[in-house]
Amino acid sequence: MKVFTGISALYTPFERLEQAAIAVRDGRISWMGPEGALPAEYRSWPREDLGGRGVLPGLVDAHTHLVYAGSRLEEYLRRAQGESYEAFLEAGGGIHRTVRATQAASEEELLNLARARLRKLLAGGVTTVEIKSGYGLTVEHEIRLLRVIRRLGEEGPCRVFPTFLAHVIPTGWEREAYIQAITEELIPEVARGRLAEAVDVFCDRGGFTLDETRQILEAALRHGLRIKAHAEQFERTGATRLLSELGGLSADHLEATIPEDWKALAQSGTVGVILPVAAVVLRKPLPDARRMWDAGVKVAVATDHNPGSSPVYSLLLALQLAVALGGLSVEEALVAGTANAALALGKPELGRLINGAMADFLVVNSREALELFYWWGDSMVHSVYVAGERVYPHQ
Amino acid sequence: MKVFTGISALYTPFERLEQAAIAVRDGRISWMGPEGALPAEYRSWPREDLGGRGVLPGLVDAHTHLVYAGSRLEEYLRRAQGESYEAFLEAGGGIHRTVRATQAASEEELLNLARARLRKLLAGGVTTVEIKSGYGLTVEHEIRLLRVIRRLGEEGPCRVFPTFLAHVIPTGWEREAYIQAITEELIPEVARGRLAEAVDVFCDRGGFTLDETRQILEAALRHGLRIKAHAEQFERTGATRLLSELGGLSADHLEATIPEDWKALAQSGTVGVILPVAAVVLRKPLPDARRMWDAGVKVAVATDHNPGSSPVYSLLLALQLAVALGGLSVEEALVAGTANAALALGKPELGRLINGAMADFLVVNSREALELFYWWGDSMVHSVYVAGERVYPHQ
């Protein structure tokens, strides 16, 4: 039990409250409002003064590939010289290179690498992270990655949302046989072991076709898992509409979507997750976040952290790019990195500061909470709290 | 006297050397080459082992407005909602708002604010920073800012290149009278007191016309100062060709330039400084750095740090954006942030690691020096040296 005071301004993120106080019991917000209106029952609780600083909901990174070994620096340099991402993928490099390095690494190595990455995200104010498998490919290796992801969540302090990703057809496999392995072996085992909450499919050139995507997603639904997809990144495949039809949590990427796809998302409530750093690094235009938002899509923004197309440790930078290049306002970007991102994980109790929600928040080193978004290439994160406990910096 | 060893790879930046050693005497590089070829005379010198890490020339930030007080957060939020930068400027906000806050601050306050900013740049590997005045406007206040800039340079450890900037016509002044004050009072006093090495003019809508710019720059040249300009940011004014004609050090911004302007820069050797963060924040297209480079322009990249259009503390981020959105390769971006940036300050002894040059360099926390450019929103700067002395982190 604790009451947080000394909050100059707080964003829920939908509303701004001045001089707020937050009462936390068992990790959840039991009361929130103007400090002067604190009900009598909370007045005897222990207090923590946040020093007249701004408070925002903890950021939610709804799309990462955080568990991998190896570097793709050489590919990065060659792409900057003009070679294409798809060409590396088709030539057995790209994702396949990361798969080889990841398969060769021990579970302990993978855990240490991912933990260090998770800590960097946390230092930037991220309190919940979706982490996908996908660099294992074989049943055995995918299960191993999902075990690593489970351990990251058990360790904390970040909340982890585990997703099994059907990424690419492994070298040497026949397509149908691999899809059968996914739908008849992997997904049932993932569901039995509660190793993932959702299944994601990379539906694009170099990945899975729309029909294959449907097979995999329907298998996931049959086993009680939620669904997502990498949709319309390079080609317009129809994955966004498929997700909307099947009640998916989110359709992610969306570079090649058209207004018809946005309408489907708006109607279904499937979240549209945009990944601005991947678009920038791959020298592609960002999806038109402004028009998507205006079309009624619940837009979220994520890092897409991965060693190929999005080697980034700052969700804030992704949000700033969504403002500058995607046309969102700062207030909208905040919603896209908190409440909407939590909806992309099916977790309305995260990413917002309201009664009953989890007390995950970040303290900005300024009276103006939105100043976090103003400075580029710098961090104004003062401290980070998960379930009402300070987790960054370490006490 | 010292010999640095344990350098896995070094970029001059034009060439890559493996297993290099650098001998430093009196702050300058007296010998550089493969560690195995170290001449006998250097073998008895004290050594410092850099631990098998990569080394790059210290970064040079060739365009900043680092000395100011006050915040422009509110304007930033409103611009993100769709209001225009020029509208704020024309309504007496924007730059004028910063001028009011800066005039109201004490010299000590301005020094403390700028010092903190300079330290953030240094932590990102920047060893030389150009700093412009320009938020004082009156003779007295501009001189005051230039004194602050001089003190920053005297304090170190960053090298500081001071520039007097003719920014905008102050509220209540008549244009001709103000230009006369600049050319007949300010510039002579700046030259007498050695308060600046160069004069810069904001030649654009809301600033000075091309004719006024010529008057100011010619006065600067008469007083032995070097010249620069904010050229073609919003409108194509002809400032780029004027700079080329007058032998300017650099023409900066260049968003509205056309191939004819690039040809003038290429022929004159005037450096073209692009400012990617300002373009991104103002939601304008970047100049086509790729085509400028191919047209023979010496392209440099700078932060343009200022509280309005480019509130950024990371030159690395500006360089990464020049790669992703401007089409440069990583190797070219490195040149743009080191050797070419030093040329924009008329300092060929900076920004490169060759015999006789200043021993300013940064150590990357990787065997691969270019890995610095690979990770976004994170810093792989291990340590920074100016004149052969470690200045970051503090020893």
Short mmCIF file of C-alpha atoms in Angstrom, two decimals, chain B residues 30-340:
data_model
loop_
_atom_site.label_atom_id
_atom_site.label_comp_id
_atom_site.label_asym_id
_atom_site.label_seq_id
_atom_site.Cartn_x
_atom_site.Cartn_y
_atom_site.Cartn_z
CA SER B 30 53.12 12.11 -34.75
CA TRP B 31 52.84 8.62 -36.23
CA MET B 32 50.04 6.29 -37.22
CA GLY B 33 50.09 2.86 -38.81
CA PRO B 34 49.97 -0.89 -38.20
CA GLU B 35 50.98 -1.71 -34.64
CA GLY B 36 53.61 -4.16 -35.88
CA ALA B 37 55.32 -1.40 -37.87
CA LEU B 38 55.74 1.01 -34.93
CA PRO B 39 59.14 2.72 -35.50
CA ALA B 40 61.87 2.10 -32.92
CA GLU B 41 61.80 5.70 -31.60
CA TYR B 42 58.22 5.23 -30.28
CA ARG B 43 58.77 1.87 -28.57
CA SER B 44 59.92 3.37 -25.28
CA TRP B 45 56.96 5.80 -25.02
CA PRO B 46 54.23 5.22 -22.42
CA ARG B 47 51.43 3.08 -23.82
CA GLU B 48 47.67 3.00 -23.47
CA ASP B 49 45.89 -0.16 -24.59
CA LEU B 50 42.40 0.50 -25.99
CA GLY B 51 41.36 -3.09 -25.43
CA GLY B 52 40.94 -4.33 -28.99
CA ARG B 53 38.25 -1.76 -29.78
CA GLY B 54 37.46 0.26 -32.88
CA VAL B 55 38.51 3.90 -33.19
CA LEU B 56 36.95 6.74 -35.17
CA PRO B 57 37.91 10.41 -35.48
CA GLY B 58 36.13 12.54 -32.88
CA LEU B 59 32.82 13.71 -34.33
CA VAL B 60 32.55 17.37 -35.38
CA ASP B 61 29.20 19.11 -34.95
CA ALA B 62 29.46 21.93 -37.47
CA HIS B 63 26.15 23.71 -36.79
CA THR B 64 24.61 24.33 -33.36
CA HIS B 65 22.70 27.06 -31.52
CA LEU B 66 23.73 25.81 -28.10
CA VAL B 67 23.44 29.01 -26.02
CA TYR B 68 19.87 29.87 -25.07
CA ALA B 69 17.42 29.85 -22.20
CA GLY B 70 13.82 28.70 -22.08
CA SER B 71 11.86 25.89 -23.68
CA ARG B 72 9.74 25.72 -26.81
CA LEU B 73 7.82 22.62 -25.70
CA GLU B 74 4.42 24.24 -26.14
CA GLU B 75 5.26 25.32 -29.70
CA TYR B 76 6.63 21.81 -30.37
CA LEU B 77 3.35 20.21 -29.26
CA ARG B 78 1.27 22.62 -31.32
CA ARG B 79 3.41 22.10 -34.41
CA ALA B 80 2.96 18.33 -33.98
CA GLN B 81 -0.78 19.09 -34.09
CA GLY B 82 -0.27 20.75 -37.46
CA GLU B 83 0.61 24.43 -36.87
CA SER B 84 3.51 25.74 -38.93
CA TYR B 85 6.97 26.83 -37.78
CA GLU B 86 6.86 29.93 -39.94
CA ALA B 87 3.50 30.97 -38.45
CA PHE B 88 5.00 30.95 -34.95
CA LEU B 89 7.96 33.01 -36.19
CA GLU B 90 5.73 35.53 -37.95
CA ALA B 91 3.47 35.87 -34.89
CA GLY B 92 6.41 36.94 -32.73
CA GLY B 93 6.85 33.49 -31.16
CA GLY B 94 9.36 30.88 -32.31
CA ILE B 95 12.87 32.34 -32.35
CA HIS B 96 11.58 35.59 -30.75
CA ARG B 97 10.37 33.62 -27.75
CA THR B 98 13.83 32.15 -27.24
CA VAL B 99 15.36 35.61 -27.66
CA ARG B 100 13.22 36.99 -24.83
CA ALA B 101 14.13 34.11 -22.49
CA THR B 102 17.82 34.35 -23.44
CA GLN B 103 18.00 38.12 -22.95
CA ALA B 104 16.40 37.67 -19.52
CA ALA B 105 18.92 35.03 -18.37
CA SER B 106 22.21 35.88 -16.68
CA GLU B 107 25.54 35.12 -18.36
CA GLU B 108 26.19 32.49 -15.67
CA GLU B 109 22.84 30.80 -16.30
CA LEU B 110 23.49 30.71 -20.03
CA LEU B 111 26.93 29.26 -19.43
CA ASN B 112 25.58 26.53 -17.16
CA LEU B 113 22.81 25.60 -19.58
CA ALA B 114 25.15 25.45 -22.57
CA ARG B 115 27.82 23.52 -20.64
CA ALA B 116 25.31 20.80 -19.76
CA ARG B 117 24.31 20.55 -23.43
CA LEU B 118 27.92 20.41 -24.55
CA ARG B 119 28.57 17.52 -22.16
CA LYS B 120 25.75 15.52 -23.71
CA LEU B 121 27.24 16.04 -27.16
CA LEU B 122 30.67 15.02 -25.85
CA ALA B 123 29.27 11.81 -24.34
CA GLY B 124 28.08 10.98 -27.86
CA GLY B 125 31.59 11.28 -29.26
CA VAL B 126 31.64 14.94 -30.37
CA THR B 127 35.03 16.59 -29.80
CA THR B 128 34.52 19.84 -31.77
CA VAL B 129 31.37 21.96 -31.77
CA GLU B 130 30.49 25.04 -33.76
CA ILE B 131 28.32 27.30 -31.59
CA LYS B 132 26.39 30.25 -32.98
CA SER B 133 25.15 33.29 -31.15
CA GLY B 134 21.87 34.64 -32.54
CA TYR B 135 19.37 34.67 -29.66
CA GLY B 136 20.67 38.02 -28.36
CA LEU B 137 19.92 40.21 -31.41
CA THR B 138 21.03 43.54 -29.93
CA VAL B 139 24.72 44.41 -30.05
CA GLU B 140 25.04 44.08 -26.29
CA HIS B 141 23.24 40.75 -26.06
CA GLU B 142 25.00 39.17 -29.04
CA ILE B 143 28.39 40.13 -27.54
CA ARG B 144 27.27 38.57 -24.27
CA LEU B 145 26.41 35.29 -26.00
CA LEU B 146 29.74 35.29 -27.81
CA ARG B 147 31.49 35.77 -24.47
CA VAL B 148 29.64 32.71 -23.14
CA ILE B 149 30.73 30.76 -26.22
CA ARG B 150 34.34 31.88 -25.68
CA ARG B 151 34.21 30.69 -22.08
CA LEU B 152 32.88 27.30 -23.17
CA GLY B 153 35.88 26.95 -25.48
CA GLU B 154 38.32 28.06 -22.78
CA GLU B 155 36.87 25.58 -20.30
CA GLY B 156 37.10 22.64 -22.68
CA PRO B 157 37.34 19.75 -23.13
CA CYS B 158 35.40 20.16 -26.40
CA ARG B 159 36.96 22.42 -28.99
CA VAL B 160 34.54 25.26 -29.75
CA PHE B 161 34.28 27.17 -33.03
CA PRO B 162 32.43 30.46 -32.32
CA THR B 163 30.15 31.97 -34.96
CA PHE B 164 28.23 35.23 -34.85
CA LEU B 165 24.79 34.61 -36.34
CA ALA B 166 22.65 37.39 -37.81
CA HIS B 167 19.39 35.62 -37.07
CA VAL B 168 16.27 37.79 -37.40
CA ILE B 169 15.31 41.49 -37.29
CA PRO B 170 14.51 42.25 -33.64
CA THR B 171 10.96 43.37 -32.84
CA GLY B 172 10.69 47.14 -33.13
CA TRP B 173 13.77 47.61 -35.29
CA GLU B 174 13.81 49.06 -38.77
CA ARG B 175 15.56 46.66 -41.19
CA GLU B 176 18.19 49.05 -42.55
CA ALA B 177 19.10 50.38 -39.13
CA TYR B 178 19.56 46.86 -37.80
CA ILE B 179 21.75 45.79 -40.72
CA GLN B 180 23.81 48.93 -40.20
CA ALA B 181 24.21 48.04 -36.51
CA ILE B 182 25.43 44.59 -37.55
CA THR B 183 27.84 45.71 -40.24
CA GLU B 184 29.17 48.86 -38.56
CA GLU B 185 29.07 48.00 -34.86
CA LEU B 186 28.70 44.32 -34.17
CA ILE B 187 30.99 42.81 -36.79
CA PRO B 188 33.85 45.27 -36.13
CA GLU B 189 33.57 44.63 -32.40
CA VAL B 190 33.43 40.86 -32.90
CA ALA B 191 36.53 41.03 -35.09
CA ARG B 192 38.45 43.32 -32.70
CA GLY B 193 37.65 41.11 -29.70
CA ARG B 194 38.25 37.88 -31.66
CA LEU B 195 34.81 36.82 -30.40
CA ALA B 196 33.97 34.75 -33.46
CA GLU B 197 35.80 33.01 -36.27
CA ALA B 198 32.88 33.24 -38.69
CA VAL B 199 29.69 35.14 -39.45
CA ASP B 200 26.49 33.33 -40.40
CA VAL B 201 23.26 34.83 -41.77
CA PHE B 202 19.76 33.32 -41.64
CA CYS B 203 18.81 34.08 -45.25
CA ASP B 204 15.18 33.03 -45.54
CA ARG B 205 11.56 34.02 -45.09
CA GLY B 206 11.40 35.59 -41.62
CA GLY B 207 15.15 36.32 -41.68
CA PHE B 208 17.32 38.35 -44.08
CA THR B 209 16.95 38.86 -47.82
CA LEU B 210 19.70 37.84 -50.24
CA ASP B 211 20.83 41.49 -50.62
CA GLU B 212 20.98 42.00 -46.87
CA THR B 213 22.86 38.71 -46.54
CA ARG B 214 25.43 39.88 -49.06
CA GLN B 215 25.91 43.16 -47.17
CA ILE B 216 26.50 41.34 -43.89
CA LEU B 217 28.80 38.67 -45.35
CA GLU B 218 30.88 41.25 -47.23
CA ALA B 219 31.30 43.24 -44.01
CA ALA B 220 32.48 40.04 -42.34
CA LEU B 221 35.03 39.40 -45.07
CA ARG B 222 36.31 43.01 -44.82
CA HIS B 223 37.00 42.33 -41.14
CA GLY B 224 38.86 39.10 -41.80
CA LEU B 225 36.10 36.75 -40.64
CA ARG B 226 35.04 33.56 -42.43
CA ILE B 227 31.44 33.28 -43.66
CA LYS B 228 28.51 30.82 -43.67
CA ALA B 229 24.77 31.03 -44.15
CA HIS B 230 21.49 29.33 -43.38
CA ALA B 231 20.70 28.75 -47.03
CA GLU B 232 17.55 27.55 -48.83
CA GLN B 233 15.81 26.00 -45.82
CA PHE B 234 12.28 27.17 -46.57
CA GLU B 235 12.72 29.14 -49.80
CA ARG B 236 15.29 29.07 -52.60
CA THR B 237 16.88 32.49 -52.07
CA GLY B 238 20.19 32.13 -53.91
CA ALA B 239 22.21 32.09 -50.69
CA THR B 240 23.98 28.86 -51.65
CA ARG B 241 25.33 30.39 -54.85
CA LEU B 242 26.23 33.60 -52.99
CA LEU B 243 28.28 31.60 -50.48
CA SER B 244 30.00 29.75 -53.29
CA GLU B 245 30.79 33.03 -55.03
CA LEU B 246 32.19 34.65 -51.86
CA GLY B 247 34.28 31.61 -50.84
CA GLY B 248 32.12 30.69 -47.85
CA LEU B 249 33.08 27.90 -45.49
CA SER B 250 29.65 26.33 -45.72
CA ALA B 251 26.07 26.68 -46.86
CA ASP B 252 23.77 25.04 -44.33
CA HIS B 253 20.27 23.44 -44.54
CA LEU B 254 19.81 23.21 -48.36
CA GLU B 255 16.32 21.64 -48.26
CA ALA B 256 15.20 23.82 -51.20
CA THR B 257 18.38 23.58 -53.30
CA ILE B 258 18.40 22.32 -56.88
CA PRO B 259 21.22 20.63 -58.87
CA GLU B 260 22.48 24.02 -60.09
CA ASP B 261 23.21 24.98 -56.47
CA TRP B 262 25.05 21.70 -55.86
CA LYS B 263 27.22 22.41 -58.89
CA ALA B 264 28.18 25.80 -57.43
CA LEU B 265 29.12 24.17 -54.12
CA ALA B 266 31.13 21.44 -55.85
CA GLN B 267 33.06 24.01 -57.89
CA SER B 268 33.79 26.38 -55.00
CA GLY B 269 34.55 23.76 -52.36
CA THR B 270 32.06 25.40 -50.00
CA VAL B 271 30.80 22.60 -47.76
CA GLY B 272 27.10 21.69 -47.92
CA VAL B 273 25.91 21.11 -44.35
CA ILE B 274 22.67 19.16 -44.03
CA LEU B 275 20.63 19.12 -40.84
CA PRO B 276 18.46 16.00 -40.95
CA VAL B 277 16.80 16.33 -37.54
CA ALA B 278 15.50 19.82 -38.33
CA ALA B 279 14.02 18.56 -41.59
CA VAL B 280 12.41 15.59 -39.82
CA VAL B 281 11.05 17.64 -36.91
CA LEU B 282 9.64 20.26 -39.30
CA ARG B 283 8.15 17.45 -41.44
CA LYS B 284 10.07 18.60 -44.54
CA PRO B 285 11.88 16.31 -46.98
CA LEU B 286 15.63 16.02 -46.38
CA PRO B 287 17.95 17.46 -49.03
CA ASP B 288 18.97 14.68 -51.43
CA ALA B 289 22.33 14.02 -49.77
CA ARG B 290 22.98 11.08 -52.11
CA ARG B 291 22.70 13.19 -55.26
CA MET B 292 24.56 16.11 -53.67
CA TRP B 293 27.42 13.77 -52.78
CA ASP B 294 27.44 12.31 -56.29
CA ALA B 295 27.44 15.85 -57.74
CA GLY B 296 30.77 16.42 -56.00
CA VAL B 297 29.54 18.46 -53.03
CA LYS B 298 31.51 18.02 -49.81
CA VAL B 299 28.53 17.05 -47.65
CA ALA B 300 28.65 17.48 -43.88
CA VAL B 301 25.92 16.58 -41.36
CA ALA B 302 25.25 18.48 -38.12
CA THR B 303 22.71 18.46 -35.30
CA ASP B 304 21.47 22.07 -35.70
CA HIS B 305 20.79 21.78 -31.95
CA ASN B 306 18.26 24.49 -31.07
CA PRO B 307 15.10 24.59 -28.96
CA GLY B 308 12.73 25.18 -31.88
CA SER B 309 13.32 23.05 -34.93
CA SER B 310 16.01 20.64 -33.75
CA PRO B 311 15.98 19.81 -30.03
CA VAL B 312 18.51 16.97 -30.38
CA TYR B 313 21.56 15.89 -28.39
CA SER B 314 22.87 13.16 -30.67
CA LEU B 315 24.98 13.88 -33.74
CA LEU B 316 24.97 10.11 -34.29
CA LEU B 317 21.19 10.19 -34.75
CA ALA B 318 21.56 12.98 -37.32
CA LEU B 319 24.14 10.85 -39.16
CA GLN B 320 21.91 7.77 -39.01
CA LEU B 321 19.04 9.79 -40.50
CA ALA B 322 21.39 11.04 -43.24
CA VAL B 323 21.98 7.37 -44.12
CA ALA B 324 18.37 6.21 -43.84
CA LEU B 325 16.56 9.24 -45.28
CA GLY B 326 19.38 10.96 -47.20
CA GLY B 327 20.77 7.92 -48.97
CA LEU B 328 24.38 8.16 -47.75
CA SER B 329 26.32 5.01 -46.96
CA VAL B 330 27.55 4.60 -43.38
CA GLU B 331 31.14 5.19 -44.54
CA GLU B 332 30.08 8.46 -46.22
CA ALA B 333 28.11 9.55 -43.15
CA LEU B 334 31.25 9.04 -41.08
CA VAL B 335 33.15 11.41 -43.41
CA ALA B 336 30.20 13.84 -43.25
CA GLY B 337 30.38 13.90 -39.45
CA THR B 338 34.17 14.19 -39.18
CA ALA B 339 36.49 15.36 -42.00
CA ASN B 340 33.87 17.23 -44.04
#
